[in-house]
Amino acid sequence: GFIVYRLGGNSLKIGVSTGCFFPRQTVNALETVALTGAKYTEIFFNTDSELDEEYVYILKNIAEANGIQVVSVHPFTSAIETFMFWAKSDYKLADSIKYYEKYFRACQILGAKYVVIHGCHISSEYMTMKKYTEILNLLSCKAKEYGVYICQENVVKFKCGYIDNLIELKKYADSEIKFVFDIKQAVRAGQDIYSLIDIMGDRISHVHISDFNDSRNSLLPGQGIFDYGEMFEYISDKYDVEFALIEVYNENITEDYGLSQSLDLLKNIV
């Protein structure tokens, strides 16, 4: 396969998130992922109309035509999950779980296994990690009906961006809940990268990769100072992580083919 590392007995598959190409329509973003040569992706939905099954089937066809495996789906509603799921309102919670069934259905069509969750904002003091996780477990229960896993991401300014809260989450979390580790979010939250990885451990479904230096934290791999060789070896040998997907904010991609260079660089690390 293209861009697969052999590390010990495990392989780490490197891909590119469609989120790198926001604000393009997701169909165009996926076509651009194909141009980079990547064979693995996360579909970052941008708006409700993209969740119409007809649109999702267009994405499926593009992925299949280019030999791309869709690993995961990222909701456009991530920023408002606090108000959807963790707002002290049972009827709002029920509606929100029903809405997320659109993402679960999209996963079924695309062959993806994971839905990425940002969760509850750090400022919500009412929401203890026990209560937080009870609600996450409800969402996970619904996801399982579709054969899909909920993946909690570490995000700055959200409860699960921080090591202490992740330790609490693991106490109460349904065994099916997975984690997405994001390098730039760990750096922004001032969390130690390897400590975070160790807490998530063998529940890591995939990793969002980017690079950083002393002044910027969402650079393309190879533009900063991060040692990918060390991390790739660590996550694949110790925790059997299968996928690492480049997710970098659009303003840091000067042209689409810079991503191809990052992919090539990562391919040659080990």
PDB file of C-alpha atoms in Angstrom:
ATOM      1  CA  GLY A   1       0.000   0.000   0.000  1.00  0.00           C
ATOM      2  CA  PHE A   2       0.918   3.656  -0.270  1.00  0.00           C
ATOM      3  CA  ILE A   3       2.501   5.317   2.763  1.00  0.00           C
ATOM      4  CA  VAL A   4       2.532   2.439   5.190  1.00  0.00           C
ATOM      5  CA  TYR A   5       5.251   2.091   7.809  1.00  0.00           C
ATOM      6  CA  ARG A   6       6.497  -1.182   9.152  1.00  0.00           C
ATOM      7  CA  LEU A   7       7.273  -0.518  12.785  1.00  0.00           C
ATOM      8  CA  GLY A   8       7.981  -3.634  14.748  1.00  0.00           C
ATOM      9  CA  GLY A   9       5.166  -5.964  13.720  1.00  0.00           C
ATOM     10  CA  ASN A  10       2.611  -3.182  13.188  1.00  0.00           C
ATOM     11  CA  SER A  11       1.799  -0.842  10.333  1.00  0.00           C
ATOM     12  CA  LEU A  12       0.917   2.818  10.694  1.00  0.00           C
ATOM     13  CA  LYS A  13      -1.162   4.185   7.830  1.00  0.00           C
ATOM     14  CA  ILE A  14      -0.741   7.885   7.059  1.00  0.00           C
ATOM     15  CA  GLY A  15      -3.557   9.938   5.549  1.00  0.00           C
ATOM     16  CA  VAL A  16      -5.031  13.428   5.198  1.00  0.00           C
ATOM     17  CA  SER A  17      -8.219  14.940   6.678  1.00  0.00           C
ATOM     18  CA  THR A  18     -10.595  16.778   4.338  1.00  0.00           C
ATOM     19  CA  GLY A  19     -10.605  19.410   7.116  1.00  0.00           C
ATOM     20  CA  CYS A  20      -7.265  20.654   5.724  1.00  0.00           C
ATOM     21  CA  PHE A  21      -9.192  22.156   2.793  1.00  0.00           C
ATOM     22  CA  PHE A  22     -11.973  24.056   4.564  1.00  0.00           C
ATOM     23  CA  PRO A  23     -13.920  26.131   3.403  1.00  0.00           C
ATOM     24  CA  ARG A  24     -14.176  24.076   0.204  1.00  0.00           C
ATOM     25  CA  GLN A  25     -17.217  21.881  -0.147  1.00  0.00           C
ATOM     26  CA  THR A  26     -16.427  18.434   1.207  1.00  0.00           C
ATOM     27  CA  VAL A  27     -16.753  16.806  -2.228  1.00  0.00           C
ATOM     28  CA  ASN A  28     -14.017  19.142  -3.533  1.00  0.00           C
ATOM     29  CA  ALA A  29     -11.941  18.631  -0.394  1.00  0.00           C
ATOM     30  CA  LEU A  30     -12.057  14.848  -0.842  1.00  0.00           C
ATOM     31  CA  GLU A  31     -11.033  15.179  -4.501  1.00  0.00           C
ATOM     32  CA  THR A  32      -8.060  17.251  -3.298  1.00  0.00           C
ATOM     33  CA  VAL A  33      -7.133  14.581  -0.741  1.00  0.00           C
ATOM     34  CA  ALA A  34      -7.044  12.136  -3.672  1.00  0.00           C
ATOM     35  CA  LEU A  35      -4.666  14.477  -5.545  1.00  0.00           C
ATOM     36  CA  THR A  36      -2.182  14.367  -2.642  1.00  0.00           C
ATOM     37  CA  GLY A  37      -1.937  10.587  -3.100  1.00  0.00           C
ATOM     38  CA  ALA A  38      -3.299   9.839   0.369  1.00  0.00           C
ATOM     39  CA  LYS A  39      -5.208   6.570   0.757  1.00  0.00           C
ATOM     40  CA  TYR A  40      -6.740   7.243   4.203  1.00  0.00           C
ATOM     41  CA  THR A  41      -8.936  10.155   5.280  1.00  0.00           C
ATOM     42  CA  GLU A  42     -11.244  11.648   7.864  1.00  0.00           C
ATOM     43  CA  ILE A  43     -14.321  13.309   6.367  1.00  0.00           C
ATOM     44  CA  PHE A  44     -14.926  16.662   8.052  1.00  0.00           C
ATOM     45  CA  PHE A  45     -18.550  17.585   7.298  1.00  0.00           C
ATOM     46  CA  ASN A  46     -19.122  21.340   6.982  1.00  0.00           C
ATOM     47  CA  THR A  47     -22.906  21.706   7.013  1.00  0.00           C
ATOM     48  CA  ASP A  48     -26.198  19.859   7.352  1.00  0.00           C
ATOM     49  CA  SER A  49     -26.901  19.424   3.623  1.00  0.00           C
ATOM     50  CA  GLU A  50     -23.698  17.376   3.289  1.00  0.00           C
ATOM     51  CA  LEU A  51     -25.281  14.759   5.571  1.00  0.00           C
ATOM     52  CA  ASP A  52     -28.048  14.044   3.031  1.00  0.00           C
ATOM     53  CA  GLU A  53     -27.570  10.426   1.981  1.00  0.00           C
ATOM     54  CA  GLU A  54     -27.383  11.403  -1.679  1.00  0.00           C
ATOM     55  CA  TYR A  55     -24.397  13.659  -0.934  1.00  0.00           C
ATOM     56  CA  VAL A  56     -22.731  11.033   1.296  1.00  0.00           C
ATOM     57  CA  TYR A  57     -22.995   8.504  -1.555  1.00  0.00           C
ATOM     58  CA  ILE A  58     -21.176  10.977  -3.836  1.00  0.00           C
ATOM     59  CA  LEU A  59     -18.368  11.072  -1.250  1.00  0.00           C
ATOM     60  CA  LYS A  60     -18.368   7.278  -1.063  1.00  0.00           C
ATOM     61  CA  ASN A  61     -18.010   7.044  -4.856  1.00  0.00           C
ATOM     62  CA  ILE A  62     -15.076   9.499  -4.912  1.00  0.00           C
ATOM     63  CA  ALA A  63     -13.336   7.572  -2.122  1.00  0.00           C
ATOM     64  CA  GLU A  64     -13.833   4.220  -3.837  1.00  0.00           C
ATOM     65  CA  ALA A  65     -12.745   5.528  -7.248  1.00  0.00           C
ATOM     66  CA  ASN A  66      -9.468   6.711  -5.690  1.00  0.00           C
ATOM     67  CA  GLY A  67      -8.843   3.743  -3.390  1.00  0.00           C
ATOM     68  CA  ILE A  68      -9.296   5.886  -0.272  1.00  0.00           C
ATOM     69  CA  GLN A  69     -10.407   4.372   3.029  1.00  0.00           C
ATOM     70  CA  VAL A  70     -12.590   6.695   5.137  1.00  0.00           C
ATOM     71  CA  VAL A  71     -11.399   6.096   8.690  1.00  0.00           C
ATOM     72  CA  SER A  72     -13.584   8.581  10.560  1.00  0.00           C
ATOM     73  CA  VAL A  73     -16.136  11.369  10.391  1.00  0.00           C
ATOM     74  CA  HIS A  74     -15.835  14.773  12.085  1.00  0.00           C
ATOM     75  CA  PRO A  75     -19.085  16.658  12.839  1.00  0.00           C
ATOM     76  CA  PHE A  76     -19.460  20.352  11.947  1.00  0.00           C
ATOM     77  CA  THR A  77     -21.430  20.638  15.212  1.00  0.00           C
ATOM     78  CA  SER A  78     -18.335  19.985  17.391  1.00  0.00           C
ATOM     79  CA  ALA A  79     -18.232  23.596  18.593  1.00  0.00           C
ATOM     80  CA  ILE A  80     -21.782  23.456  20.002  1.00  0.00           C
ATOM     81  CA  GLU A  81     -21.773  19.982  21.560  1.00  0.00           C
ATOM     82  CA  THR A  82     -21.759  21.622  25.014  1.00  0.00           C
ATOM     83  CA  PHE A  83     -25.191  23.115  24.277  1.00  0.00           C
ATOM     84  CA  MET A  84     -26.523  20.030  22.505  1.00  0.00           C
ATOM     85  CA  PHE A  85     -25.599  17.261  24.934  1.00  0.00           C
ATOM     86  CA  TRP A  86     -24.469  18.872  28.190  1.00  0.00           C
ATOM     87  CA  ALA A  87     -27.084  21.596  28.710  1.00  0.00           C
ATOM     88  CA  LYS A  88     -29.158  20.237  31.657  1.00  0.00           C
ATOM     89  CA  SER A  89     -32.007  19.499  29.258  1.00  0.00           C
ATOM     90  CA  ASP A  90     -33.220  15.956  28.690  1.00  0.00           C
ATOM     91  CA  TYR A  91     -35.380  16.756  25.675  1.00  0.00           C
ATOM     92  CA  LYS A  92     -32.547  18.697  24.046  1.00  0.00           C
ATOM     93  CA  LEU A  93     -30.221  15.764  24.744  1.00  0.00           C
ATOM     94  CA  ALA A  94     -32.678  13.332  23.123  1.00  0.00           C
ATOM     95  CA  ASP A  95     -32.957  15.548  20.025  1.00  0.00           C
ATOM     96  CA  SER A  96     -29.180  15.902  19.815  1.00  0.00           C
ATOM     97  CA  ILE A  97     -28.589  12.150  20.011  1.00  0.00           C
ATOM     98  CA  LYS A  98     -31.178  11.756  17.249  1.00  0.00           C
ATOM     99  CA  TYR A  99     -29.350  14.393  15.172  1.00  0.00           C
ATOM    100  CA  TYR A 100     -26.033  12.562  15.571  1.00  0.00           C
ATOM    101  CA  GLU A 101     -27.630   9.503  14.023  1.00  0.00           C
ATOM    102  CA  LYS A 102     -27.083  11.391  10.723  1.00  0.00           C
ATOM    103  CA  TYR A 103     -23.326  11.148  11.312  1.00  0.00           C
ATOM    104  CA  PHE A 104     -23.593   7.489  12.323  1.00  0.00           C
ATOM    105  CA  ARG A 105     -25.540   6.739   9.149  1.00  0.00           C
ATOM    106  CA  ALA A 106     -22.925   8.624   7.089  1.00  0.00           C
ATOM    107  CA  CYS A 107     -20.274   6.376   8.689  1.00  0.00           C
ATOM    108  CA  GLN A 108     -22.206   3.280   7.633  1.00  0.00           C
ATOM    109  CA  ILE A 109     -22.383   4.491   4.024  1.00  0.00           C
ATOM    110  CA  LEU A 110     -18.707   5.510   3.927  1.00  0.00           C
ATOM    111  CA  GLY A 111     -17.431   2.412   5.739  1.00  0.00           C
ATOM    112  CA  ALA A 112     -16.017   4.596   8.536  1.00  0.00           C
ATOM    113  CA  LYS A 113     -15.884   3.281  12.097  1.00  0.00           C
ATOM    114  CA  TYR A 114     -15.350   6.416  14.171  1.00  0.00           C
ATOM    115  CA  VAL A 115     -17.143   9.713  14.956  1.00  0.00           C
ATOM    116  CA  VAL A 116     -14.928  12.372  16.556  1.00  0.00           C
ATOM    117  CA  ILE A 117     -16.368  14.247  19.577  1.00  0.00           C
ATOM    118  CA  HIS A 118     -15.019  17.474  21.133  1.00  0.00           C
ATOM    119  CA  GLY A 119     -17.476  17.311  24.010  1.00  0.00           C
ATOM    120  CA  CYS A 120     -18.180  19.816  26.756  1.00  0.00           C
ATOM    121  CA  HIS A 121     -16.487  23.198  27.171  1.00  0.00           C
ATOM    122  CA  ILE A 122     -14.071  23.490  30.089  1.00  0.00           C
ATOM    123  CA  SER A 123     -16.057  26.435  31.536  1.00  0.00           C
ATOM    124  CA  SER A 124     -19.118  24.264  32.296  1.00  0.00           C
ATOM    125  CA  GLU A 125     -18.581  23.854  36.060  1.00  0.00           C
ATOM    126  CA  TYR A 126     -21.981  22.217  36.579  1.00  0.00           C
ATOM    127  CA  MET A 127     -20.868  19.256  34.473  1.00  0.00           C
ATOM    128  CA  THR A 128     -18.677  16.933  36.551  1.00  0.00           C
ATOM    129  CA  MET A 129     -16.654  14.360  34.629  1.00  0.00           C
ATOM    130  CA  LYS A 130     -18.973  11.659  36.002  1.00  0.00           C
ATOM    131  CA  LYS A 131     -22.065  13.390  34.580  1.00  0.00           C
ATOM    132  CA  TYR A 132     -20.166  14.253  31.420  1.00  0.00           C
ATOM    133  CA  THR A 133     -19.229  10.621  30.836  1.00  0.00           C
ATOM    134  CA  GLU A 134     -22.717   9.292  31.587  1.00  0.00           C
ATOM    135  CA  ILE A 135     -24.018  11.378  28.670  1.00  0.00           C
ATOM    136  CA  LEU A 136     -21.105  10.363  26.443  1.00  0.00           C
ATOM    137  CA  ASN A 137     -21.996   6.742  27.224  1.00  0.00           C
ATOM    138  CA  LEU A 138     -25.586   7.349  26.035  1.00  0.00           C
ATOM    139  CA  LEU A 139     -24.250   8.694  22.737  1.00  0.00           C
ATOM    140  CA  SER A 140     -21.904   5.712  22.469  1.00  0.00           C
ATOM    141  CA  CYS A 141     -24.817   3.344  23.049  1.00  0.00           C
ATOM    142  CA  LYS A 142     -26.693   4.852  20.076  1.00  0.00           C
ATOM    143  CA  ALA A 143     -23.538   4.814  17.918  1.00  0.00           C
ATOM    144  CA  LYS A 144     -23.122   1.088  18.583  1.00  0.00           C
ATOM    145  CA  GLU A 145     -26.530   0.441  16.987  1.00  0.00           C
ATOM    146  CA  TYR A 146     -24.895   1.627  13.745  1.00  0.00           C
ATOM    147  CA  GLY A 147     -21.649  -0.286  14.294  1.00  0.00           C
ATOM    148  CA  VAL A 148     -19.817   2.983  15.016  1.00  0.00           C
ATOM    149  CA  TYR A 149     -17.533   4.095  17.867  1.00  0.00           C
ATOM    150  CA  ILE A 150     -17.519   7.472  19.612  1.00  0.00           C
ATOM    151  CA  CYS A 151     -13.994   8.936  19.707  1.00  0.00           C
ATOM    152  CA  GLN A 152     -13.226  11.576  22.308  1.00  0.00           C
ATOM    153  CA  GLU A 153     -10.629  14.057  21.033  1.00  0.00           C
ATOM    154  CA  ASN A 154      -8.319  16.134  23.232  1.00  0.00           C
ATOM    155  CA  VAL A 155      -9.204  19.758  22.398  1.00  0.00           C
ATOM    156  CA  VAL A 156      -7.974  22.917  24.133  1.00  0.00           C
ATOM    157  CA  LYS A 157     -10.701  24.717  26.156  1.00  0.00           C
ATOM    158  CA  PHE A 158     -12.769  21.513  26.249  1.00  0.00           C
ATOM    159  CA  LYS A 159     -12.865  19.263  29.326  1.00  0.00           C
ATOM    160  CA  CYS A 160     -11.092  16.366  27.638  1.00  0.00           C
ATOM    161  CA  GLY A 161      -8.184  18.480  26.437  1.00  0.00           C
ATOM    162  CA  TYR A 162      -6.576  17.991  29.840  1.00  0.00           C
ATOM    163  CA  ILE A 163      -4.899  15.008  31.462  1.00  0.00           C
ATOM    164  CA  ASP A 164      -6.715  15.163  34.839  1.00  0.00           C
ATOM    165  CA  ASN A 165     -10.143  15.095  33.176  1.00  0.00           C
ATOM    166  CA  LEU A 166      -9.175  12.256  30.839  1.00  0.00           C
ATOM    167  CA  ILE A 167      -8.142  10.171  33.844  1.00  0.00           C
ATOM    168  CA  GLU A 168     -11.625  10.795  35.312  1.00  0.00           C
ATOM    169  CA  LEU A 169     -13.312  10.013  31.997  1.00  0.00           C
ATOM    170  CA  LYS A 170     -11.637   6.609  31.841  1.00  0.00           C
ATOM    171  CA  LYS A 171     -13.083   5.690  35.262  1.00  0.00           C
ATOM    172  CA  TYR A 172     -16.660   6.025  34.018  1.00  0.00           C
ATOM    173  CA  ALA A 173     -16.438   5.481  30.253  1.00  0.00           C
ATOM    174  CA  ASP A 174     -18.196   2.675  28.442  1.00  0.00           C
ATOM    175  CA  SER A 175     -15.536   0.244  27.183  1.00  0.00           C
ATOM    176  CA  GLU A 176     -16.483   1.059  23.569  1.00  0.00           C
ATOM    177  CA  ILE A 177     -15.441   4.724  23.789  1.00  0.00           C
ATOM    178  CA  LYS A 178     -12.228   5.442  21.886  1.00  0.00           C
ATOM    179  CA  PHE A 179      -9.827   8.392  21.754  1.00  0.00           C
ATOM    180  CA  VAL A 180      -8.380  10.594  19.027  1.00  0.00           C
ATOM    181  CA  PHE A 181      -5.033  12.108  19.955  1.00  0.00           C
ATOM    182  CA  ASP A 182      -4.342  15.537  18.394  1.00  0.00           C
ATOM    183  CA  ILE A 183      -0.793  16.905  18.567  1.00  0.00           C
ATOM    184  CA  LYS A 184      -1.597  20.611  18.021  1.00  0.00           C
ATOM    185  CA  GLN A 185      -4.379  20.538  20.624  1.00  0.00           C
ATOM    186  CA  ALA A 186      -2.035  18.992  23.208  1.00  0.00           C
ATOM    187  CA  VAL A 187       0.528  21.748  22.501  1.00  0.00           C
ATOM    188  CA  ARG A 188      -2.122  24.491  22.741  1.00  0.00           C
ATOM    189  CA  ALA A 189      -3.414  23.111  26.040  1.00  0.00           C
ATOM    190  CA  GLY A 190       0.124  22.889  27.453  1.00  0.00           C
ATOM    191  CA  GLN A 191      -0.184  19.130  27.988  1.00  0.00           C
ATOM    192  CA  ASP A 192       2.708  16.695  27.756  1.00  0.00           C
ATOM    193  CA  ILE A 193       2.292  14.754  24.501  1.00  0.00           C
ATOM    194  CA  TYR A 194       3.478  11.367  25.754  1.00  0.00           C
ATOM    195  CA  SER A 195       1.571  11.589  29.065  1.00  0.00           C
ATOM    196  CA  LEU A 196      -1.619  12.223  27.093  1.00  0.00           C
ATOM    197  CA  ILE A 197      -0.907   9.325  24.740  1.00  0.00           C
ATOM    198  CA  ASP A 198      -0.312   7.012  27.716  1.00  0.00           C
ATOM    199  CA  ILE A 199      -3.664   7.928  29.311  1.00  0.00           C
ATOM    200  CA  MET A 200      -5.510   7.265  26.051  1.00  0.00           C
ATOM    201  CA  GLY A 201      -3.430   4.115  25.582  1.00  0.00           C
ATOM    202  CA  ASP A 202      -4.867   1.231  23.609  1.00  0.00           C
ATOM    203  CA  ARG A 203      -8.171   3.086  23.145  1.00  0.00           C
ATOM    204  CA  ILE A 204      -6.596   5.400  20.532  1.00  0.00           C
ATOM    205  CA  SER A 205      -8.434   4.925  17.236  1.00  0.00           C
ATOM    206  CA  HIS A 206      -6.270   7.368  15.281  1.00  0.00           C
ATOM    207  CA  VAL A 207      -4.029  10.399  15.611  1.00  0.00           C
ATOM    208  CA  HIS A 208      -4.365  13.907  14.131  1.00  0.00           C
ATOM    209  CA  ILE A 209      -0.894  15.007  13.114  1.00  0.00           C
ATOM    210  CA  SER A 210       0.549  18.464  12.524  1.00  0.00           C
ATOM    211  CA  ASP A 211       3.831  20.164  13.346  1.00  0.00           C
ATOM    212  CA  PHE A 212       4.814  23.084  15.562  1.00  0.00           C
ATOM    213  CA  ASN A 213       7.684  25.382  16.492  1.00  0.00           C
ATOM    214  CA  ASP A 214       8.193  28.032  19.171  1.00  0.00           C
ATOM    215  CA  SER A 215       5.669  30.426  17.652  1.00  0.00           C
ATOM    216  CA  ARG A 216       3.190  28.355  15.596  1.00  0.00           C
ATOM    217  CA  ASN A 217       1.288  25.150  16.344  1.00  0.00           C
ATOM    218  CA  SER A 218      -0.596  24.059  13.221  1.00  0.00           C
ATOM    219  CA  LEU A 219       2.164  23.583  10.667  1.00  0.00           C
ATOM    220  CA  LEU A 220       2.446  20.881   8.023  1.00  0.00           C
ATOM    221  CA  PRO A 221       4.621  17.934   9.115  1.00  0.00           C
ATOM    222  CA  GLY A 222       8.237  18.811   8.321  1.00  0.00           C
ATOM    223  CA  GLN A 223       7.775  22.576   8.776  1.00  0.00           C
ATOM    224  CA  GLY A 224       8.364  22.450  12.538  1.00  0.00           C
ATOM    225  CA  ILE A 225      10.415  20.658  15.186  1.00  0.00           C
ATOM    226  CA  PHE A 226       8.364  17.579  16.093  1.00  0.00           C
ATOM    227  CA  ASP A 227      10.043  14.158  16.053  1.00  0.00           C
ATOM    228  CA  TYR A 228       7.561  11.939  14.198  1.00  0.00           C
ATOM    229  CA  GLY A 229       9.857   8.929  14.080  1.00  0.00           C
ATOM    230  CA  GLU A 230       9.851   8.671  17.870  1.00  0.00           C
ATOM    231  CA  MET A 231       6.080   9.130  18.178  1.00  0.00           C
ATOM    232  CA  PHE A 232       5.171   6.761  15.347  1.00  0.00           C
ATOM    233  CA  GLU A 233       7.294   4.030  16.855  1.00  0.00           C
ATOM    234  CA  TYR A 234       5.804   4.649  20.300  1.00  0.00           C
ATOM    235  CA  ILE A 235       2.123   4.621  19.297  1.00  0.00           C
ATOM    236  CA  SER A 236       2.342   1.714  16.891  1.00  0.00           C
ATOM    237  CA  ASP A 237       4.567  -0.555  18.996  1.00  0.00           C
ATOM    238  CA  LYS A 238       3.098   0.217  22.417  1.00  0.00           C
ATOM    239  CA  TYR A 239      -0.570   0.791  21.546  1.00  0.00           C
ATOM    240  CA  ASP A 240      -1.033  -0.728  18.088  1.00  0.00           C
ATOM    241  CA  VAL A 241      -2.426   2.536  16.642  1.00  0.00           C
ATOM    242  CA  GLU A 242      -3.300   2.014  12.987  1.00  0.00           C
ATOM    243  CA  PHE A 243      -3.956   5.485  11.490  1.00  0.00           C
ATOM    244  CA  ALA A 244      -2.282   8.900  11.623  1.00  0.00           C
ATOM    245  CA  LEU A 245      -4.065  11.616   9.635  1.00  0.00           C
ATOM    246  CA  ILE A 246      -2.627  15.028   8.775  1.00  0.00           C
ATOM    247  CA  GLU A 247      -5.011  17.724  10.043  1.00  0.00           C
ATOM    248  CA  VAL A 248      -3.662  21.235   9.596  1.00  0.00           C
ATOM    249  CA  TYR A 249      -5.625  24.488   9.405  1.00  0.00           C
ATOM    250  CA  ASN A 250      -6.072  25.878   5.930  1.00  0.00           C
ATOM    251  CA  GLU A 251      -4.135  29.131   6.462  1.00  0.00           C
ATOM    252  CA  ASN A 252      -0.977  27.061   7.031  1.00  0.00           C
ATOM    253  CA  ILE A 253      -1.237  25.234   3.691  1.00  0.00           C
ATOM    254  CA  THR A 254       0.202  27.536   1.057  1.00  0.00           C
ATOM    255  CA  GLU A 255      -0.709  25.183  -1.792  1.00  0.00           C
ATOM    256  CA  ASP A 256      -2.315  21.750  -1.996  1.00  0.00           C
ATOM    257  CA  TYR A 257       0.839  19.936  -3.005  1.00  0.00           C
ATOM    258  CA  GLY A 258       2.659  20.978   0.163  1.00  0.00           C
ATOM    259  CA  LEU A 259       0.643  18.163   1.671  1.00  0.00           C
ATOM    260  CA  SER A 260       2.129  15.685  -0.788  1.00  0.00           C
ATOM    261  CA  GLN A 261       5.592  16.736   0.391  1.00  0.00           C
ATOM    262  CA  SER A 262       4.547  16.148   4.015  1.00  0.00           C
ATOM    263  CA  LEU A 263       3.202  12.721   3.115  1.00  0.00           C
ATOM    264  CA  ASP A 264       6.463  11.818   1.366  1.00  0.00           C
ATOM    265  CA  LEU A 265       8.486  13.071   4.326  1.00  0.00           C
ATOM    266  CA  LEU A 266       6.468  10.956   6.776  1.00  0.00           C
ATOM    267  CA  LYS A 267       6.772   7.937   4.508  1.00  0.00           C
ATOM    268  CA  ASN A 268      10.572   8.171   4.651  1.00  0.00           C
ATOM    269  CA  ILE A 269      10.914   8.667   8.403  1.00  0.00           C
ATOM    270  CA  VAL A 270      11.252   5.051   9.392  1.00  0.00           C
TER     271      VAL A 270
END
